[in-house]
Amino acid sequence: MLLIGPLGVGKSTIAAKLANSLQKPRCCFDEVKFDYLSEAGFDLKTAHDIRDAKGIFAMWLYANRFSIEVLERVVAEHPGHIIDLGAGSHCFEEPEEIERAQAVFNSIETSILLMPSPDLATSIRALPGVQEQRYMNTFFIMHPLNEAFARQTVYTIGKTPDETATEIEAGSLST
């Protein structure tokens, strides 16, 4: 099972609850990504230099060049896990990367998009973040690959993480 969604929607919290209740191992993308990115050729100093010179979006574009390898590797190396992807880790812009990501998502039985609300403006307002993160989060919330890659969407606003996890369990067991 793969959980995707924007910053602050609760992917990690809900993945931990699902892993516990379903008695499955969990892989937190944010805990392994820097090792995988480094092995793919990503350089943190270069990323920071790009961020300082051109902003956070330019830094994300730089990191994104390596992210498809990381996505492929995380899924390949963690079969049977509940995987919570980092925000934007499925958002690609280049056709070749999109095609490779589609192959990854096709290999997974369950991919769930977590969003606060079906209304994009409500989702944008509902999630935390400083202005720079809000700009990126708006991009992630509105990204067209959310719908392309998710087999199910679960809305979190007004629900506790336990309620959201229960809804996911019920939906994944019925499919």
PDB file of C-alpha atoms in Angstrom, residues 4-86:
ATOM      1  CA  ILE A   4       0.542   9.888  -1.409  1.00  0.00           C
ATOM      2  CA  GLY A   5      -0.493  13.451  -0.726  1.00  0.00           C
ATOM      3  CA  PRO A   6       0.666  16.968   0.075  1.00  0.00           C
ATOM      4  CA  LEU A   7       2.693  18.253   3.010  1.00  0.00           C
ATOM      5  CA  GLY A   8       0.983  17.967   6.386  1.00  0.00           C
ATOM      6  CA  VAL A   9      -1.965  15.788   5.350  1.00  0.00           C
ATOM      7  CA  GLY A  10      -0.970  12.991   7.754  1.00  0.00           C
ATOM      8  CA  LYS A  11       0.623  10.366   5.498  1.00  0.00           C
ATOM      9  CA  SER A  12       3.236   9.294   8.057  1.00  0.00           C
ATOM     10  CA  THR A  13       0.849   9.255  11.006  1.00  0.00           C
ATOM     11  CA  ILE A  14      -1.772   7.260   9.116  1.00  0.00           C
ATOM     12  CA  ALA A  15       0.828   4.876   7.648  1.00  0.00           C
ATOM     13  CA  ALA A  16       2.073   4.094  11.159  1.00  0.00           C
ATOM     14  CA  LYS A  17      -1.481   3.387  12.312  1.00  0.00           C
ATOM     15  CA  LEU A  18      -2.179   1.184   9.279  1.00  0.00           C
ATOM     16  CA  ALA A  19       1.078  -0.736   9.693  1.00  0.00           C
ATOM     17  CA  ASN A  20       0.207  -1.406  13.321  1.00  0.00           C
ATOM     18  CA  SER A  21      -3.407  -2.421  12.759  1.00  0.00           C
ATOM     19  CA  LEU A  22      -2.692  -4.485   9.623  1.00  0.00           C
ATOM     20  CA  GLN A  23       0.478  -5.940  11.173  1.00  0.00           C
ATOM     21  CA  LYS A  24       2.582  -4.986   8.171  1.00  0.00           C
ATOM     22  CA  PRO A  25       6.004  -3.358   8.012  1.00  0.00           C
ATOM     23  CA  ARG A  26       6.195   0.332   7.189  1.00  0.00           C
ATOM     24  CA  CYS A  27       8.592   2.322   5.043  1.00  0.00           C
ATOM     25  CA  CYS A  28       8.684   6.043   5.652  1.00  0.00           C
ATOM     26  CA  PHE A  29       9.997   7.630   2.465  1.00  0.00           C
ATOM     27  CA  ASP A  30      11.362  10.635   4.347  1.00  0.00           C
ATOM     28  CA  GLU A  31      13.580   8.336   6.449  1.00  0.00           C
ATOM     29  CA  VAL A  32      15.280   6.676   3.446  1.00  0.00           C
ATOM     30  CA  LYS A  33      15.126   9.294   0.696  1.00  0.00           C
ATOM     31  CA  PHE A  34      18.426  11.097   1.362  1.00  0.00           C
ATOM     32  CA  ASP A  35      20.472   7.904   1.244  1.00  0.00           C
ATOM     33  CA  TYR A  36      18.696   6.865  -1.953  1.00  0.00           C
ATOM     34  CA  LEU A  37      18.965  10.356  -3.468  1.00  0.00           C
ATOM     35  CA  SER A  38      22.697  10.506  -2.719  1.00  0.00           C
ATOM     36  CA  GLU A  39      23.232   7.116  -4.327  1.00  0.00           C
ATOM     37  CA  ALA A  40      21.332   8.378  -7.398  1.00  0.00           C
ATOM     38  CA  GLY A  41      23.695  11.374  -7.731  1.00  0.00           C
ATOM     39  CA  PHE A  42      21.809  14.093  -5.840  1.00  0.00           C
ATOM     40  CA  ASP A  43      24.088  16.584  -4.068  1.00  0.00           C
ATOM     41  CA  LEU A  44      22.701  18.420  -1.030  1.00  0.00           C
ATOM     42  CA  LYS A  45      25.121  21.334  -1.362  1.00  0.00           C
ATOM     43  CA  THR A  46      24.084  21.832  -4.991  1.00  0.00           C
ATOM     44  CA  ALA A  47      20.438  21.695  -3.917  1.00  0.00           C
ATOM     45  CA  HIS A  48      21.004  24.367  -1.265  1.00  0.00           C
ATOM     46  CA  ASP A  49      22.931  26.551  -3.716  1.00  0.00           C
ATOM     47  CA  ILE A  50      20.037  26.293  -6.180  1.00  0.00           C
ATOM     48  CA  ARG A  51      17.501  27.086  -3.442  1.00  0.00           C
ATOM     49  CA  ASP A  52      19.508  30.124  -2.312  1.00  0.00           C
ATOM     50  CA  ALA A  53      19.913  31.414  -5.869  1.00  0.00           C
ATOM     51  CA  LYS A  54      16.556  30.515  -7.442  1.00  0.00           C
ATOM     52  CA  GLY A  55      14.143  29.429  -4.710  1.00  0.00           C
ATOM     53  CA  ILE A  56      12.583  26.270  -3.343  1.00  0.00           C
ATOM     54  CA  PHE A  57      10.748  25.330  -6.547  1.00  0.00           C
ATOM     55  CA  ALA A  58      14.026  25.324  -8.502  1.00  0.00           C
ATOM     56  CA  MET A  59      15.562  23.170  -5.783  1.00  0.00           C
ATOM     57  CA  TRP A  60      12.619  20.747  -6.052  1.00  0.00           C
ATOM     58  CA  LEU A  61      13.081  20.554  -9.833  1.00  0.00           C
ATOM     59  CA  TYR A  62      16.749  19.671  -9.293  1.00  0.00           C
ATOM     60  CA  ALA A  63      15.907  16.961  -6.735  1.00  0.00           C
ATOM     61  CA  ASN A  64      13.072  15.684  -8.901  1.00  0.00           C
ATOM     62  CA  ARG A  65      15.591  14.610 -11.566  1.00  0.00           C
ATOM     63  CA  PHE A  66      16.719  11.908  -9.121  1.00  0.00           C
ATOM     64  CA  SER A  67      13.339  11.162  -7.547  1.00  0.00           C
ATOM     65  CA  ILE A  68      12.119   8.630 -10.103  1.00  0.00           C
ATOM     66  CA  GLU A  69      15.024   6.334  -9.221  1.00  0.00           C
ATOM     67  CA  VAL A  70      14.199   6.764  -5.548  1.00  0.00           C
ATOM     68  CA  LEU A  71      10.505   5.982  -6.097  1.00  0.00           C
ATOM     69  CA  GLU A  72      11.338   2.869  -8.102  1.00  0.00           C
ATOM     70  CA  ARG A  73      13.820   1.692  -5.503  1.00  0.00           C
ATOM     71  CA  VAL A  74      11.624   2.337  -2.458  1.00  0.00           C
ATOM     72  CA  VAL A  75       8.757   0.335  -3.948  1.00  0.00           C
ATOM     73  CA  ALA A  76      11.015  -2.470  -5.229  1.00  0.00           C
ATOM     74  CA  GLU A  77      12.872  -2.833  -1.926  1.00  0.00           C
ATOM     75  CA  HIS A  78       9.812  -2.688   0.331  1.00  0.00           C
ATOM     76  CA  PRO A  79       7.241  -5.183  -0.974  1.00  0.00           C
ATOM     77  CA  GLY A  80       4.327  -5.761   1.372  1.00  0.00           C
ATOM     78  CA  HIS A  81       5.054  -2.554   3.277  1.00  0.00           C
ATOM     79  CA  ILE A  82       2.813   0.367   4.038  1.00  0.00           C
ATOM     80  CA  ILE A  83       4.789   3.125   2.279  1.00  0.00           C
ATOM     81  CA  ASP A  84       4.165   6.786   2.990  1.00  0.00           C
ATOM     82  CA  LEU A  85       5.705   8.818   0.182  1.00  0.00           C
ATOM     83  CA  GLY A  86       7.042  12.260   0.855  1.00  0.00           C
TER      84      GLY A  86
END
